[in-house]
Coordinates of N, CA and C in Angstrom, one line a residue:
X1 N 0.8 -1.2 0.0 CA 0.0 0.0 0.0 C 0.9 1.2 0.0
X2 N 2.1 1.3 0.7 CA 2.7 2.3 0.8 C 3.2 2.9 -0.3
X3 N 4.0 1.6 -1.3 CA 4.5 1.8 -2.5 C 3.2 2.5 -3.9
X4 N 2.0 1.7 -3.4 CA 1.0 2.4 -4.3 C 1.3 4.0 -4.0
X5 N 0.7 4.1 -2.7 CA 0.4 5.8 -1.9 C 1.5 6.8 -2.7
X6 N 2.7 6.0 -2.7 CA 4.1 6.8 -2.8 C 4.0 7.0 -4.2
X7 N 3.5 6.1 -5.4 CA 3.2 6.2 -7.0 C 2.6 7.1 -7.3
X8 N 1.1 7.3 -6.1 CA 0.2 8.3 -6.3 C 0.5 9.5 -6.2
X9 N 1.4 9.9 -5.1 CA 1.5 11.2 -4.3 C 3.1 11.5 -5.2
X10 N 3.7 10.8 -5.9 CA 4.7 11.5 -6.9 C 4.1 12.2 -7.8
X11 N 2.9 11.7 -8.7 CA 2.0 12.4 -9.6 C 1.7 14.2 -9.0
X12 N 1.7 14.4 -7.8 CA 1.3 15.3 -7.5 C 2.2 16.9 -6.7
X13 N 3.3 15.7 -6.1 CA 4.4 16.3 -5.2 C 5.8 15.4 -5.1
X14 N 7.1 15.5 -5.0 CA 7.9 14.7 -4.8 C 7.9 14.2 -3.9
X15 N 8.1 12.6 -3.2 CA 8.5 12.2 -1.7 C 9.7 12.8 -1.7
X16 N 9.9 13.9 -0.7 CA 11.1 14.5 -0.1 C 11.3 13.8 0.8
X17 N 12.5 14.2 1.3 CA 13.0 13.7 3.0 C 12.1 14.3 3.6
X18 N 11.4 15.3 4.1 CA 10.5 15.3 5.1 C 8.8 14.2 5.0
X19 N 9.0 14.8 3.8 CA 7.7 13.6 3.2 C 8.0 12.4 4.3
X20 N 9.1 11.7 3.5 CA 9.3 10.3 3.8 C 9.3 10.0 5.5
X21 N 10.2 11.2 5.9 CA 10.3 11.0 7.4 C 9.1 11.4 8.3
X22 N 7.9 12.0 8.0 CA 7.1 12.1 8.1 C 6.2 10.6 7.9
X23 N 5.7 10.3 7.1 CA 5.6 8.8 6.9 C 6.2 7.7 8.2
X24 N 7.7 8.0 7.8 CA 7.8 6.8 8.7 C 7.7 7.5 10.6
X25 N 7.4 8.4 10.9 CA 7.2 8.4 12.0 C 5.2 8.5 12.4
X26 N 4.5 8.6 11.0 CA 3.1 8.1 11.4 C 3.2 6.6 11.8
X27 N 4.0 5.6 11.1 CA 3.9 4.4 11.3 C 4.2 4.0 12.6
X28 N 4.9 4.7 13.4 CA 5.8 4.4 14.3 C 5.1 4.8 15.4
X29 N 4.3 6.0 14.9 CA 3.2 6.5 15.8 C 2.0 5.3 16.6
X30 N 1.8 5.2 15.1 CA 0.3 4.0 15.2 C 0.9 2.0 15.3
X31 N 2.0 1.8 15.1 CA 2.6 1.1 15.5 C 2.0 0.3 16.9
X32 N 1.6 -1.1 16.9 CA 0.7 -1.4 18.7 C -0.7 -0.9 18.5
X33 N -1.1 0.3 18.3 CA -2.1 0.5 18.4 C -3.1 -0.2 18.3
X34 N -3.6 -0.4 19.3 CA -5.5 -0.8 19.3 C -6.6 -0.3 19.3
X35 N -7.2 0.0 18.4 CA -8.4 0.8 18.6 C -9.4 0.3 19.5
X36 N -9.7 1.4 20.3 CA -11.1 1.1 21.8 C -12.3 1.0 20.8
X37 N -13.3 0.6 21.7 CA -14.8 0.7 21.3 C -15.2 2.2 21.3
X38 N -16.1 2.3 20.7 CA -16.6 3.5 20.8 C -18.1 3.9 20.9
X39 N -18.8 5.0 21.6 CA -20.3 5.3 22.2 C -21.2 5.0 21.2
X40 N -20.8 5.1 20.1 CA -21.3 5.8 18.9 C -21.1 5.2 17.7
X41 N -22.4 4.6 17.0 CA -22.5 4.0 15.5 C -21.2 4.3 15.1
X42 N -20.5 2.7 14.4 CA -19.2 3.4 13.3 C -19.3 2.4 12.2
X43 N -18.8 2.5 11.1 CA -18.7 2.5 9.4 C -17.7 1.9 9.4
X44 N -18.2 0.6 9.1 CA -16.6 0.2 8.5 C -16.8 0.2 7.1
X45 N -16.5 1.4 6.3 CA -16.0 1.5 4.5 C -15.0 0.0 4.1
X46 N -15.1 -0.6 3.5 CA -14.5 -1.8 2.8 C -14.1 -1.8 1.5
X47 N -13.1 -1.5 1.2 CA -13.0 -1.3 -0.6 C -12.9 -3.0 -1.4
X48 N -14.0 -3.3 -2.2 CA -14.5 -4.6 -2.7 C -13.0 -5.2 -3.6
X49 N -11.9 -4.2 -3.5 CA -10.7 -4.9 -4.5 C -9.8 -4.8 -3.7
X50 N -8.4 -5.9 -3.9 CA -7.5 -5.5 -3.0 C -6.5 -4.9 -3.9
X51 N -5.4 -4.4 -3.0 CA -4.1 -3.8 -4.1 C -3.2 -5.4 -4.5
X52 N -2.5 -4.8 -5.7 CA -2.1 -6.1 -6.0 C -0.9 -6.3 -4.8
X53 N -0.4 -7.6 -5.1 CA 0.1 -7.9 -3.9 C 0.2 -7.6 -2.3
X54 N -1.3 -7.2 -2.5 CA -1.6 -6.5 -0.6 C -2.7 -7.5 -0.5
X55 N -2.7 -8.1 1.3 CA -3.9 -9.2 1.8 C -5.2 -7.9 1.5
X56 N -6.1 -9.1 1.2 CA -7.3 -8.4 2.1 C -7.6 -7.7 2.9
X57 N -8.3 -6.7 3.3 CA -8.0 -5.5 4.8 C -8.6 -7.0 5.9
X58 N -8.0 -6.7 7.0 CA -8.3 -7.2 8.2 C -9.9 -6.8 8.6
X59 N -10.7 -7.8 8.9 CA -12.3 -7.9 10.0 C -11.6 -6.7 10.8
X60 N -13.0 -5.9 10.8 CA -13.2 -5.0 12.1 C -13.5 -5.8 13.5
X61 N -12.6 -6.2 14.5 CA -13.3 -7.0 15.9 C -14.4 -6.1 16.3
X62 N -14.4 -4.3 16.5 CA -14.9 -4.1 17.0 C -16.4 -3.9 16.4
X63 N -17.8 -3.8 17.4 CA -18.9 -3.5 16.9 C -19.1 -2.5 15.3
X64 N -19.4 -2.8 14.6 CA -19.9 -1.8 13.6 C -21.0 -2.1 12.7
X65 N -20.9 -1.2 11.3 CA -22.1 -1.5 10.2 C -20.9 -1.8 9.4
X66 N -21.2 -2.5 8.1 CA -20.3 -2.3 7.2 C -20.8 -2.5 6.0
X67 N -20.0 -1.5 5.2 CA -20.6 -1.8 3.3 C -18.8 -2.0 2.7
X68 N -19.3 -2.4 1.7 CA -18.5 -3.0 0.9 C -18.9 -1.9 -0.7
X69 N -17.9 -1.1 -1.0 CA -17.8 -0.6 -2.2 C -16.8 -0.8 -3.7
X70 N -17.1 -0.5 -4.3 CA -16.5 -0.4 -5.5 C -15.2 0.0 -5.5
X71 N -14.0 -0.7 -6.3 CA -13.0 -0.1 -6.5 C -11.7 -0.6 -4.7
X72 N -10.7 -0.1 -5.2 CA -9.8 -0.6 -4.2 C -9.5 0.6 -3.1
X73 N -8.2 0.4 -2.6 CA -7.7 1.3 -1.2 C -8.4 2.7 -2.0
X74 N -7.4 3.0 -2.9 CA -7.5 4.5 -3.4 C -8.3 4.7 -4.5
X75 N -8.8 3.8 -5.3 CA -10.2 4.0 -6.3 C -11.4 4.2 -5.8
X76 N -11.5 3.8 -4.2 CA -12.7 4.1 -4.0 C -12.9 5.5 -3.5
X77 N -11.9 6.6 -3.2 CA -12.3 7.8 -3.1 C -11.8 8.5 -4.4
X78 N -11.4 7.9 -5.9 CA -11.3 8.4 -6.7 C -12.3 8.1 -7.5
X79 N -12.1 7.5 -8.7 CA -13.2 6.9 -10.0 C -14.5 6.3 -9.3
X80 N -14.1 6.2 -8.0 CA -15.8 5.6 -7.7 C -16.2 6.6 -6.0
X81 N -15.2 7.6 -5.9 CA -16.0 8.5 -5.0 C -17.5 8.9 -5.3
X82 N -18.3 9.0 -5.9 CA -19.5 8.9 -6.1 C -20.7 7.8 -5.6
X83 N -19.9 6.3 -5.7 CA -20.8 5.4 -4.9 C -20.4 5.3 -3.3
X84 N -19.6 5.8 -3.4 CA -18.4 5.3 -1.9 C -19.9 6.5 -1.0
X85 N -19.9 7.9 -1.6 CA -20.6 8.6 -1.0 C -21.4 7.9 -0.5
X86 N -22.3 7.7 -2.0 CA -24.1 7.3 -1.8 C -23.7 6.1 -0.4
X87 N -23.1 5.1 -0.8 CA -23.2 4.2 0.4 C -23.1 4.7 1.6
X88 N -22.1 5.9 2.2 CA -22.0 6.1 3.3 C -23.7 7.1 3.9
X89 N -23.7 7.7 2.4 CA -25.1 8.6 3.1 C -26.5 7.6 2.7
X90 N -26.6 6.6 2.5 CA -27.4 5.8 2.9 C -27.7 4.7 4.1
X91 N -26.2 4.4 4.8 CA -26.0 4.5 5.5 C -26.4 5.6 7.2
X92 N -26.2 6.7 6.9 CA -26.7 7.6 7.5 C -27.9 7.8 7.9
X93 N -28.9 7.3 6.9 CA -29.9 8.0 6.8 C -30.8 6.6 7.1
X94 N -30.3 5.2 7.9 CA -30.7 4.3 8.3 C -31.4 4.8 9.2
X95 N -31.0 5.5 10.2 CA -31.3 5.4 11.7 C -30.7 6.5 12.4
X96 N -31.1 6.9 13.9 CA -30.0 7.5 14.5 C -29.1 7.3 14.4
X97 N -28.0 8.4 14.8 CA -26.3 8.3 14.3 C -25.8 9.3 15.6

């Protein structure tokens, strides 16, 4: 995923040394991290394709709803941002939130 991100974000800006060191201290950040439960209805967005040579995303353990959309990691907020919406705002508009 990183090597995609990094393909992507050359199109737009060079990975500089801060870029990169930046990067690797988000990882290092979230590194262990476990996400708590939370009060409040949450979304797990699913993109229905994987990257090539990337697993499957990991099951959410924790409580949620979940849709499954079009397109992969980064297609689904690009060439298919449009369904990715509708899903989430149909979603929304199930129930209290």
């Amino acid at each position: 995923m990183t090597s995609d991100m990094l393909r992507r974000a050359a199109e737009f800006a060079p990975a500089g040394p801060d870029r990169l060191t930046a990067m690797a201290g988000y990882f290092e950040l979230f590194s262990g991290w476990k996400p708590a439960p939370l009060a409040c209805p949450t979304l797990y967005v699913r993109a229905r394709d994987t990257l090539p040579g990337a697993e499957p995303a990991p099951d959410w353990s924790l409580p949620h709803a979940e849709v499954t959309v079009d397109g992969d990691h980064f297609t689904m907020l690009e060439e298919h941002a449009r369904t990715t919406a509708l899903a989430i705002h149909r979603w929304l508009g199930t129930g209290p939130v």
